[in-house]
Short mmCIF file of C-alpha atoms and ligand atoms in Angstrom, two decimals:
data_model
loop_
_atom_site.label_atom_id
_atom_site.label_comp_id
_atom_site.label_asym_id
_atom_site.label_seq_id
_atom_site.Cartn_x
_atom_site.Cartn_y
_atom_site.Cartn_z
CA UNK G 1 15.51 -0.80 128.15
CA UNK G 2 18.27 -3.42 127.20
CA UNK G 3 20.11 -2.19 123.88
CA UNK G 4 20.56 -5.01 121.55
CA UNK G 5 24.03 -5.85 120.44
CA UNK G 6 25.63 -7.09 117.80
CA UNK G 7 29.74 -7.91 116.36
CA UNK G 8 31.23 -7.70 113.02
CA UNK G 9 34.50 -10.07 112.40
CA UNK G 10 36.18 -8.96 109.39
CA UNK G 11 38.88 -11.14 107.28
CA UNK G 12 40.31 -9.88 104.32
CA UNK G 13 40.69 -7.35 102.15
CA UNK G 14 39.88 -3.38 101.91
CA UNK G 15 37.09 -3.65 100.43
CA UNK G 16 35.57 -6.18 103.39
CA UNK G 17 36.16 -4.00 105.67
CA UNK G 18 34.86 -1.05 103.99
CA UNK G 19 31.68 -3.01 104.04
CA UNK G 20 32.14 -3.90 107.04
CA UNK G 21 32.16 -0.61 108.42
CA UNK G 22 28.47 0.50 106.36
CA UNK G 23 27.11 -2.15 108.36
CA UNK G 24 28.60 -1.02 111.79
CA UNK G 25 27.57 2.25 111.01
CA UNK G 26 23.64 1.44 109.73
CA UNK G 27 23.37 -0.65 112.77
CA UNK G 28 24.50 1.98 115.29
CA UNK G 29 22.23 4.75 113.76
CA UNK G 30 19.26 1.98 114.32
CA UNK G 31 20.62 1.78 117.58
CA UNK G 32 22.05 -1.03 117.98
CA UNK G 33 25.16 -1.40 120.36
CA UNK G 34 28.72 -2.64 118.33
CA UNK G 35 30.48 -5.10 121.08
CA UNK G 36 33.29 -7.76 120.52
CA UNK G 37 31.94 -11.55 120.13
CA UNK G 38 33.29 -12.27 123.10
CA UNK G 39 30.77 -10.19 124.94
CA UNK G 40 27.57 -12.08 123.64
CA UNK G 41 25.91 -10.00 121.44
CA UNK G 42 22.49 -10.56 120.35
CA UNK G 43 23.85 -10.94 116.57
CA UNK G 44 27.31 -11.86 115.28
CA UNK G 45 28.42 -10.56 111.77
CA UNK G 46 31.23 -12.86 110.28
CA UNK G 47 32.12 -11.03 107.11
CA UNK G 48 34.65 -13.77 105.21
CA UNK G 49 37.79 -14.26 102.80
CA UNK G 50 38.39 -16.93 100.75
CA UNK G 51 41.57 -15.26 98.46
CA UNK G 52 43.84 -18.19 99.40
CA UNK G 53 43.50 -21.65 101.33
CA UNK G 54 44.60 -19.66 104.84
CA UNK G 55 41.99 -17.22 104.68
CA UNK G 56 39.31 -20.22 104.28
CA UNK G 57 40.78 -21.80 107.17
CA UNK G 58 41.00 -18.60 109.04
CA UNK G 59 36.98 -18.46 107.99
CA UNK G 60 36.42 -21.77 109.29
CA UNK G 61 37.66 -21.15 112.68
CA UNK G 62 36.39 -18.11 113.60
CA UNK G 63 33.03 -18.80 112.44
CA UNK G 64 33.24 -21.98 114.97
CA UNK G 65 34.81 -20.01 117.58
CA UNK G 66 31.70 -17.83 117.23
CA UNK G 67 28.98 -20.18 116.83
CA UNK G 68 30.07 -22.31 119.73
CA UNK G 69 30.60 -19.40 122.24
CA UNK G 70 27.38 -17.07 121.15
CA UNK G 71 24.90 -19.95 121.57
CA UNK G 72 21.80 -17.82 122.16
CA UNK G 73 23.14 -15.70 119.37
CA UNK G 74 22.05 -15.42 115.73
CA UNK G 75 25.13 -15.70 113.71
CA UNK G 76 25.24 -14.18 110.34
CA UNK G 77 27.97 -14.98 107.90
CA UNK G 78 28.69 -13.47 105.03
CA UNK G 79 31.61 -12.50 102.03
CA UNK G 80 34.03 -14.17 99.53
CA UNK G 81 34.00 -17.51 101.69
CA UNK G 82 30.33 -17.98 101.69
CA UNK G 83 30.42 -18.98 97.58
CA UNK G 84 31.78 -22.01 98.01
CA UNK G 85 31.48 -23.01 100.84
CA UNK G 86 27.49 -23.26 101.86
CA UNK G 87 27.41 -26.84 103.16
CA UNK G 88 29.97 -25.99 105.92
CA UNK G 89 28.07 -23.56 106.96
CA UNK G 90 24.81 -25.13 106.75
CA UNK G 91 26.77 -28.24 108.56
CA UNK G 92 27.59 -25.27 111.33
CA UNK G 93 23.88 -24.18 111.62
CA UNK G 94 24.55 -20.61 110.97
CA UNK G 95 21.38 -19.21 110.87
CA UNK G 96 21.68 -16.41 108.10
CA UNK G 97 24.09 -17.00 104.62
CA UNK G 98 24.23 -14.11 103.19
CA UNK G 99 25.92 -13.58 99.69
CA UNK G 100 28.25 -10.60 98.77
CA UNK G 101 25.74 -9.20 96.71
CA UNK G 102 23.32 -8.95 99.63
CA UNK G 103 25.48 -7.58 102.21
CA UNK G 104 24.84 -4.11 102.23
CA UNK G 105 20.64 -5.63 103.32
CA UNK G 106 22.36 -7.08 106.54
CA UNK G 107 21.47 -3.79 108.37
CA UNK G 108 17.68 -3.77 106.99
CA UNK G 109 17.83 -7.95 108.24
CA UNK G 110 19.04 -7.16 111.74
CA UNK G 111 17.05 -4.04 112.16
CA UNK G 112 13.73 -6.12 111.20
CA UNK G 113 14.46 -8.80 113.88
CA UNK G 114 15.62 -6.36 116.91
CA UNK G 115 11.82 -5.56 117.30
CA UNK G 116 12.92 -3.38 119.99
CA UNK G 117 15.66 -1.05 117.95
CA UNK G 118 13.69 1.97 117.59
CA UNK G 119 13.84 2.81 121.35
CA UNK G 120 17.47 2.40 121.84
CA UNK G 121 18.70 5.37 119.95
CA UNK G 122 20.28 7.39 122.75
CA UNK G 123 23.55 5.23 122.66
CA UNK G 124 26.64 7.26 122.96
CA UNK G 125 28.65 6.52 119.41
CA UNK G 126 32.10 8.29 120.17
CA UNK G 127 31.75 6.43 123.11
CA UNK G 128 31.74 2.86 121.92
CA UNK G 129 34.90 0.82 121.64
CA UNK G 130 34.32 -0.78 118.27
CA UNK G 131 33.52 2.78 116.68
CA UNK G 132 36.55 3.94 117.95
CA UNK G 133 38.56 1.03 116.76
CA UNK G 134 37.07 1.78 112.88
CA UNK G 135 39.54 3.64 109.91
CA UNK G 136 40.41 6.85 111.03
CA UNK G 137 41.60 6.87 107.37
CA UNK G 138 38.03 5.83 106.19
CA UNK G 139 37.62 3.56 102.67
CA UNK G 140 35.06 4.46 100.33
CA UNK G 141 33.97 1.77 97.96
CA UNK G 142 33.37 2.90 94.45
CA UNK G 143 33.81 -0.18 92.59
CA UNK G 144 33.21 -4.16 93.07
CA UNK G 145 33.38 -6.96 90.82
CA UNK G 146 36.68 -8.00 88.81
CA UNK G 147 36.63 -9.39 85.11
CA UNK G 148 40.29 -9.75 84.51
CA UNK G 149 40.29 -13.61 85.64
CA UNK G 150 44.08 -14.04 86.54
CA UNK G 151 44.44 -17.71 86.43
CA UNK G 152 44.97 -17.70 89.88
CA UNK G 153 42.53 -15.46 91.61
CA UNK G 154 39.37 -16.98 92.82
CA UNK G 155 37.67 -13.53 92.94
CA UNK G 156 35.79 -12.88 89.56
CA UNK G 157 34.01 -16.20 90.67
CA UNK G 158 32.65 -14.71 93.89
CA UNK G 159 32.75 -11.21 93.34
CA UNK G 160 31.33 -10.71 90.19
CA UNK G 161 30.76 -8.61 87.35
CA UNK G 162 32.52 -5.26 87.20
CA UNK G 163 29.80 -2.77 89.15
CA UNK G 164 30.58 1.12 90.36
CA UNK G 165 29.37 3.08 92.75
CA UNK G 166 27.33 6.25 91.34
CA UNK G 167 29.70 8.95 91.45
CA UNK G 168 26.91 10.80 93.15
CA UNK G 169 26.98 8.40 95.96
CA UNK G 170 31.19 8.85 96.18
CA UNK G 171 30.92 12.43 96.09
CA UNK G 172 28.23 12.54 98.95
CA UNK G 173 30.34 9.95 100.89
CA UNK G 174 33.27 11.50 101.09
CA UNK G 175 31.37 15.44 101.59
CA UNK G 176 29.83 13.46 105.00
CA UNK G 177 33.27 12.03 105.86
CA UNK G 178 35.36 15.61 105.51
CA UNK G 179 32.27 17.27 107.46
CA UNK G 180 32.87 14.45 110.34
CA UNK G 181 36.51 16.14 110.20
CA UNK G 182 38.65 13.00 108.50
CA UNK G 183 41.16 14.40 106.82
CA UNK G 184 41.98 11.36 104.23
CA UNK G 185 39.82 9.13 102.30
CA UNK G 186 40.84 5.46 100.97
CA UNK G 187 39.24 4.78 97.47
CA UNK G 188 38.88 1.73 97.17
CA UNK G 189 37.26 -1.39 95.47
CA UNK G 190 38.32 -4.77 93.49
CA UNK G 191 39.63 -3.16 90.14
CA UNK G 192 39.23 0.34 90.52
CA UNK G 193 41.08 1.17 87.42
CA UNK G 194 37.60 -0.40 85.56
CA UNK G 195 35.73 2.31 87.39
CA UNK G 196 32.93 3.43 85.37
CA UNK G 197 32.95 1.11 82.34
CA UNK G 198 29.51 -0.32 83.41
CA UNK G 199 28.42 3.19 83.89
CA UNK G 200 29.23 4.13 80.47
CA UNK G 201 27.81 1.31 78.65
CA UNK G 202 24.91 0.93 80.81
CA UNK G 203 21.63 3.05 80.11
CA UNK G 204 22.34 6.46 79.36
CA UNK G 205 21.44 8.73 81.92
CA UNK G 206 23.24 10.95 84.05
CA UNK G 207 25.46 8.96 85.76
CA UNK G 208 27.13 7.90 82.13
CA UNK G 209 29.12 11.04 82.56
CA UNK G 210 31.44 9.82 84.92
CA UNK G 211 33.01 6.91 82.57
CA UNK G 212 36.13 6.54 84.07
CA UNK G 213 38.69 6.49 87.22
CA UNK G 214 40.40 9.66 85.64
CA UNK G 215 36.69 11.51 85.57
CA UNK G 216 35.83 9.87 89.00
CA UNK G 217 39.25 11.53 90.56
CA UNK G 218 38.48 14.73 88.96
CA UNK G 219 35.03 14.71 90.18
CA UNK G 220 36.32 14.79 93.59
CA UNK G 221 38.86 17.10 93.34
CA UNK G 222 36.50 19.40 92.08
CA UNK G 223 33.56 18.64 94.70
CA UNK G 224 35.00 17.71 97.61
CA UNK G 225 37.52 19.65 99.91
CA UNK G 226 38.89 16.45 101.39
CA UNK G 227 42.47 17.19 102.34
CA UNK G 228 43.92 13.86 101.17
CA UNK G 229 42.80 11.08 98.27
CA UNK G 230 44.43 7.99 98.22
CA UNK G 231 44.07 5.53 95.66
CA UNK G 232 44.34 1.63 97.18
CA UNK G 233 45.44 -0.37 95.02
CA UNK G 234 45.52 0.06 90.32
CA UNK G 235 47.06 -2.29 87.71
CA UNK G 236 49.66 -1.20 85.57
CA UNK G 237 47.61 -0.47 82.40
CA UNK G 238 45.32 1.28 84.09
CA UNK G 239 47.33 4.16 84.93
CA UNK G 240 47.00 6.31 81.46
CA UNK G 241 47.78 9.77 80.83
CA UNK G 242 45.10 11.02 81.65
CA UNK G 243 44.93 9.70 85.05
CA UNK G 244 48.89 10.69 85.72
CA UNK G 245 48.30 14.43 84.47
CA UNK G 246 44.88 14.49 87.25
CA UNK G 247 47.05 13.09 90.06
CA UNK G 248 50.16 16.30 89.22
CA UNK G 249 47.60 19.01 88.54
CA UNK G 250 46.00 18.17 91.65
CA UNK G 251 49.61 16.52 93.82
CA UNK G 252 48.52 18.35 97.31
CA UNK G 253 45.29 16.68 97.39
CA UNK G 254 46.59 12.79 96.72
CA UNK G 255 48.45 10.73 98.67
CA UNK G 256 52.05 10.79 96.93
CA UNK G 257 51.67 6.58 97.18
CA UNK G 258 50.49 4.21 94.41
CA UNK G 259 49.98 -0.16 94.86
CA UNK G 260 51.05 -1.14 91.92
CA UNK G 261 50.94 -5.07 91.91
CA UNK G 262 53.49 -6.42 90.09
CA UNK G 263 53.38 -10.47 90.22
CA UNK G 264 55.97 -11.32 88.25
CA UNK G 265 59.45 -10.12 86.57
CA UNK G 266 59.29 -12.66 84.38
CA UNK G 267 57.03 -12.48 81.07
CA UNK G 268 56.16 -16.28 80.80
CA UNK G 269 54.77 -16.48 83.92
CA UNK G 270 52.86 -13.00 83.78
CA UNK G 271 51.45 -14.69 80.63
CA UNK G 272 50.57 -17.90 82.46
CA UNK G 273 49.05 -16.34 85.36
CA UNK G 274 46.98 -14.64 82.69
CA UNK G 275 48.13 -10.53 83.91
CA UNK G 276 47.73 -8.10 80.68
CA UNK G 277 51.09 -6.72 80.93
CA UNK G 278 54.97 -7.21 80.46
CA UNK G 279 57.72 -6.78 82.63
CA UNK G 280 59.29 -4.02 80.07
CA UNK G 281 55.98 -2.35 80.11
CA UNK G 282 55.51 -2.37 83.57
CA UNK G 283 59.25 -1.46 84.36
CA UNK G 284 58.40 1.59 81.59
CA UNK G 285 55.84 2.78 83.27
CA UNK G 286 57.11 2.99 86.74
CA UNK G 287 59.82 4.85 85.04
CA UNK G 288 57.35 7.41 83.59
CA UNK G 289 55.53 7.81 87.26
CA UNK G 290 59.01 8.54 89.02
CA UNK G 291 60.23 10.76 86.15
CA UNK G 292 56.70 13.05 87.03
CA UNK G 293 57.06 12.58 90.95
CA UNK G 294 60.28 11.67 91.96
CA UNK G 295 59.47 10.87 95.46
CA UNK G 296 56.06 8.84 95.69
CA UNK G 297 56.13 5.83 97.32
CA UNK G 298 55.33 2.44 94.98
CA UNK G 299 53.90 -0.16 96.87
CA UNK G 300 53.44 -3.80 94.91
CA UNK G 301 52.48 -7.77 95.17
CA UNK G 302 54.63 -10.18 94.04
CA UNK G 303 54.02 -13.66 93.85
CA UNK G 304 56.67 -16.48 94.63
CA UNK G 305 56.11 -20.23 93.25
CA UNK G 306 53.48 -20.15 90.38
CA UNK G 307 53.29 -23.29 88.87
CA UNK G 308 56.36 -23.60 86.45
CA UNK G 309 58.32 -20.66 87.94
CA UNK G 310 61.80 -21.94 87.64
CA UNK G 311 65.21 -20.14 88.83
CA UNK G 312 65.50 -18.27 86.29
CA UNK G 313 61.82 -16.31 86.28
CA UNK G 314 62.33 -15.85 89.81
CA UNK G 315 65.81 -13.86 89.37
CA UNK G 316 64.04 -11.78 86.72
CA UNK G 317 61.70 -10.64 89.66
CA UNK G 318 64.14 -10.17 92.46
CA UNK G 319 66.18 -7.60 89.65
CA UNK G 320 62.83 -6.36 88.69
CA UNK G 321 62.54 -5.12 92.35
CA UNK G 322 66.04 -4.82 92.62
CA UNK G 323 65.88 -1.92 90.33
CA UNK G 324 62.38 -0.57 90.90
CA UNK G 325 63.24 -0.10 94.71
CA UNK G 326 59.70 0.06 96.07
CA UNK G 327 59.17 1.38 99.40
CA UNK G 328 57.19 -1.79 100.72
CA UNK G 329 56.46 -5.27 98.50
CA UNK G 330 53.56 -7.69 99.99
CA UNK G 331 54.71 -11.29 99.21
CA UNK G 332 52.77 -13.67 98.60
CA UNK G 333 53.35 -17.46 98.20
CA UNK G 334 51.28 -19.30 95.12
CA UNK G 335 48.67 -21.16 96.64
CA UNK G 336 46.30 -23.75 95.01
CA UNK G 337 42.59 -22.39 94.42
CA UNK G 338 39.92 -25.10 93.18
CA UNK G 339 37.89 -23.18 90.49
CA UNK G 340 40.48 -21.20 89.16
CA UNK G 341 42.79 -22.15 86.26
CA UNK G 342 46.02 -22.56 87.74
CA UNK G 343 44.50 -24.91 90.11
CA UNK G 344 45.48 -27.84 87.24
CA UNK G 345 48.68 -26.81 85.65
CA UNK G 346 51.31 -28.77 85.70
CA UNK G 347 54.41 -27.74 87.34
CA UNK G 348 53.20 -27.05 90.74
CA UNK G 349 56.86 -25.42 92.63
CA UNK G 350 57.20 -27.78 96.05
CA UNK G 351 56.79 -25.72 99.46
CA UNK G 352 60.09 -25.69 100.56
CA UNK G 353 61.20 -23.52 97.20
CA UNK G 354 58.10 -21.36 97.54
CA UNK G 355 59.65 -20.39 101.21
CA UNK G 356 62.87 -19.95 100.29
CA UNK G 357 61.66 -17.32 97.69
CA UNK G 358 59.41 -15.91 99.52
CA UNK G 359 61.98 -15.10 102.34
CA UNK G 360 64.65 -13.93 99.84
CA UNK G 361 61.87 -11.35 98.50
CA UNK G 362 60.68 -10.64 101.97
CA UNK G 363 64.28 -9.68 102.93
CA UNK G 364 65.24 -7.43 99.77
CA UNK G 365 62.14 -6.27 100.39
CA UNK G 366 63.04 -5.10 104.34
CA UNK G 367 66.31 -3.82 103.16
CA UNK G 368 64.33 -1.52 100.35
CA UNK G 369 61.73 -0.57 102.98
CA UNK G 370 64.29 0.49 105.53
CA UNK G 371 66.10 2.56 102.92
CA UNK G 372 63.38 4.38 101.87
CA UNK G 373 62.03 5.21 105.61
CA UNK G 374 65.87 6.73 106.23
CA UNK G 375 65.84 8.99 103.68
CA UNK G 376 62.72 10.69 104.98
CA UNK G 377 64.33 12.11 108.24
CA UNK G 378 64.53 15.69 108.51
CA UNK G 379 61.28 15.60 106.09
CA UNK G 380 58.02 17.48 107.01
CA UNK G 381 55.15 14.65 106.71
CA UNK G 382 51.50 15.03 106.73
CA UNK G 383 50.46 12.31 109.14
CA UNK G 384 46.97 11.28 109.67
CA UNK G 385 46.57 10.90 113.31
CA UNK G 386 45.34 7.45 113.91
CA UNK G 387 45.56 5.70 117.39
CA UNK G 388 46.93 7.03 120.68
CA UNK G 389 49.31 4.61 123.56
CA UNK G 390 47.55 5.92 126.03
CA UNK G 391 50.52 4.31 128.10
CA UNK G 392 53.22 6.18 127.01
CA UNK G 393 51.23 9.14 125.70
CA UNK G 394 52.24 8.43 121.97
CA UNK G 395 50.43 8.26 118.81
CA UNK G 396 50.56 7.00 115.29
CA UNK G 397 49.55 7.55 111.97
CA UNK G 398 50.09 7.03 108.06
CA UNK G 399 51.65 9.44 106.36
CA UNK G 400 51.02 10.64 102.54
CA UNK G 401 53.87 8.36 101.54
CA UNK G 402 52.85 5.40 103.03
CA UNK G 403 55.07 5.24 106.12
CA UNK G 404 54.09 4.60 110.04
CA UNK G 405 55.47 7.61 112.31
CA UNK G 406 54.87 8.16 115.50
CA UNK G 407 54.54 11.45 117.94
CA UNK G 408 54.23 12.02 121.57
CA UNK G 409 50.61 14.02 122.25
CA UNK G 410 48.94 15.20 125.27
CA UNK G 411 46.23 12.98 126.07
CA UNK G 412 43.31 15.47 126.34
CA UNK G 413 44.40 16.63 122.42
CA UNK G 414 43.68 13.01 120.51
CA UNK G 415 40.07 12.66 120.72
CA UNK G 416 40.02 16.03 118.62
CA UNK G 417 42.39 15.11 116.05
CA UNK G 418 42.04 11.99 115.45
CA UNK G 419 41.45 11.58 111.94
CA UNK G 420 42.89 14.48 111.00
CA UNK G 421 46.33 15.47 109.11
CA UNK G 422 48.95 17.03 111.22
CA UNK G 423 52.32 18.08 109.74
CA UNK G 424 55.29 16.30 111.51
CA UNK G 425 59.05 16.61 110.77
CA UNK G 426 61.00 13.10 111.16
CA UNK G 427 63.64 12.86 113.20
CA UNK G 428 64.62 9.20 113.63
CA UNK G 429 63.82 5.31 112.66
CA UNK G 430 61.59 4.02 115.20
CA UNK G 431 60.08 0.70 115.59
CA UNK G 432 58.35 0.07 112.05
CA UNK G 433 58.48 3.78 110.88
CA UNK G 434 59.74 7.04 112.14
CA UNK G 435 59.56 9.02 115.13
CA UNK G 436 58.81 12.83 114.95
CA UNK G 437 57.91 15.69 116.41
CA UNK G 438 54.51 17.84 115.44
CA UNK G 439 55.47 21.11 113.21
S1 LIG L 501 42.77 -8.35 88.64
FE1 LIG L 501 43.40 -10.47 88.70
S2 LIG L 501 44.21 -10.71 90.77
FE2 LIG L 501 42.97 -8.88 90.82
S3 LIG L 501 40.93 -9.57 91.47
FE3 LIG L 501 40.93 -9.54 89.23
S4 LIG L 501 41.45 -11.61 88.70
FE4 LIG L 501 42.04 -11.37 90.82
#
């Protein structure tokens, strides 16, 4: 009997694909077959972006590409892009919109239509190329929505209200993923530091218990044995106490990295673009977090060319960085987003000066990058082992502080670890990371 097929496209950001992977995963256990779009599959999943003007372009093409080279397909397009964007897609003749609130019914959709899914459940799963190509670091949503409304950020208009996960559901998650033998889980969602406040003022019941990141983390700790937790992505004043004092009690069993985004060094403009911080504040706090583990890795954003940034904001945030040394800064350039406040202001920076900041950023930000990846030779890093070179017998993987290294294996040995945390000593800079040996 043929086995129906299907693709997921994914643009964007962790949390996509994490939902992007529930719906590879529902499909296959109806048994359905994952392919590439490329091989005409009997449905193609476009799960969209819209954070910035590229990723609706990027949207736009690929959903063409697809439509015009799956024909007989049905193509089903979903995500951030889909909000505002309904009479392209109508103009397209997708055939299913489906809103990020409904995503997680895409399986139940598809399954309904392949009339024929319940006899195709033999399918091989290790042996499918698009399983194999999903996180060997796996993300686990526990949060969506975002309430914060930076004046720039188009997602609390097409994300929503602030909605978690039941802890129960974490918990259970991340039990089936340590069973499956992964040895680190991603937590991720929009704001995860607002974990739990809809839980706690919702209805009381039992899930109310779990109010908060700090009692989420704990949870976890306490009812999982996953080897490694790492936390994507949490706004300054979000990290309390509380949440500091879980992550030393418990250092083995979280990944000694933390994205911090930072924006701005300058005040005015963290007040224009609407961020509930200061750059003393946030400069204090990363002091506090170093002081308790003096070598975690701080990962941030930073944002060149927001309306009104002049010279002088900008030097405020290359010191700010400057000083902070993070081990790897994402830079961003400020781009227009209708619906969103800063869309209007006046002030808007030209292009060129956007790209010269962003490449003066991007560069200190190289130099800090390669500094910090030097002064882990000779260290003994636990390295999730993530994808093999099957060329030159090599593989890589993330370690606990956020850095790419790379180790020569056997072959016949990856299928069995991969996934899992191996302990490897540095010995050298190679390509974007280190090379090393296994301990
Ligand atoms: S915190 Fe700000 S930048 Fe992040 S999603 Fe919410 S509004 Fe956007």
């Amino acid at each position: 009997m043929k086995k129906m097929r299907f693709s997921v496209d994914t643009l964007g950001c962790k949390i996509n694909q994490s939902e992007s992977d529930f719906i590879v995963k529902e499909l296959f256990e109806k048994g359905l077959e994952p392919v590439s779009w490329s091989e005409r599959p009997d449905f193609c999943i476009i799960n969209t972006c819209t954070v910035t003007s590229r990723s609706d372009r990027k949207a736009r093409q690929i959903i063409r590409k697809i439509k015009s080279q799956n024909k007989n397909s049905k193509i089903i397009v979903t995500g951030c892009f889909v909000v505002f964007n309904k009479k392209f897609l109508k103009d397209c003749d997708i055939d299913f919109i489906v809103e990020n609130k409904d995503k997680n019914k895409i399986p139940d959709l598809i399954g309904r239509m392949a009339a024929s899914w319940k006899d195709l459940k033999s399918f091989d799963f290790k042996s499918c190329s698009q399983f194999n190509q999903m996180h060997s670091r796996p993300l686990v949503k526990i949060q969506d929505g975002c309430e914060q409304n930076c004046t720039y950020c188009i997602v609390p208009k097409v994300r929503g209200k602030y909605r978690s996960v039941p802890y129960r559901e974490i918990l259970n998650k991340i039990i089936d993923l340590q069973k499956d033998g992964f040895g680190e889980v991603v937590l991720t969602g929009i704001h995860i530091g607002k974990y739990g406040v809809d839980l706690s003022t919702g209805s009381p019941g039992k899930e109310s218990k779990i109010s908060s990141l700090a009692n989420l983390l704990e949870e976890v700790v306490r009812e999982t044995s996953i080897k490694r937790i790492r936390i994507s992505s949490i706004e300054v004043n979000e990290i309390d106490s509380r949440l500091l004092d879980i992550l030393k009690r418990n250092n083995r069993r979280f990944a000694s990295h933390l994205h911090i985004p930072l924006q701005s060094g300058s005040d005015r403009i963290l007040k224009l673009m609407g961020r509930p911080y200061t750059a003393q504040y946030y400069f204090k706090k990363i002091g506090m977090i170093s002081g308790i583990f003096p070598n975690i890795a701080l990962t941030t954003d930073v944002m060149v060319g927001f309306p009104g940034e002049s010279e002088e904001d900008f030097a405020r945030t290359v010191n700010m960085i400057k000083r902070i040394a993070f081990s790897k800064i994402h830079v961003f350039k400020f781009s227009k987003r209708m619906h969103t406040l800063a869309y209007g202001m006046g002030n808007q920076v030209g292009e060129e000066i956007k790209s010269e900041r962003s490449k003066i950023l991007r560069s200190i930000g190289d130099r800090l990058r390669n500094s910090y990846i030097k002064n882990q030779i000779g260290e003994l890093l636990n390295v999730v082992c993530e994808e093999m070179n099957f060329e030159n017998s090599t593989v890589s993987g993330t370690s606990g502080n956020y850095i790419k290294v790379y180790f020569p294996m056997d072959k016949e040995n990856f299928p069995l670890l991969k996934g899992k945390i191996l302990g490897v000593v540095a010995n050298s800079e190679y390509k974007n990371g280190l090379w090393g040996v296994i301990n």
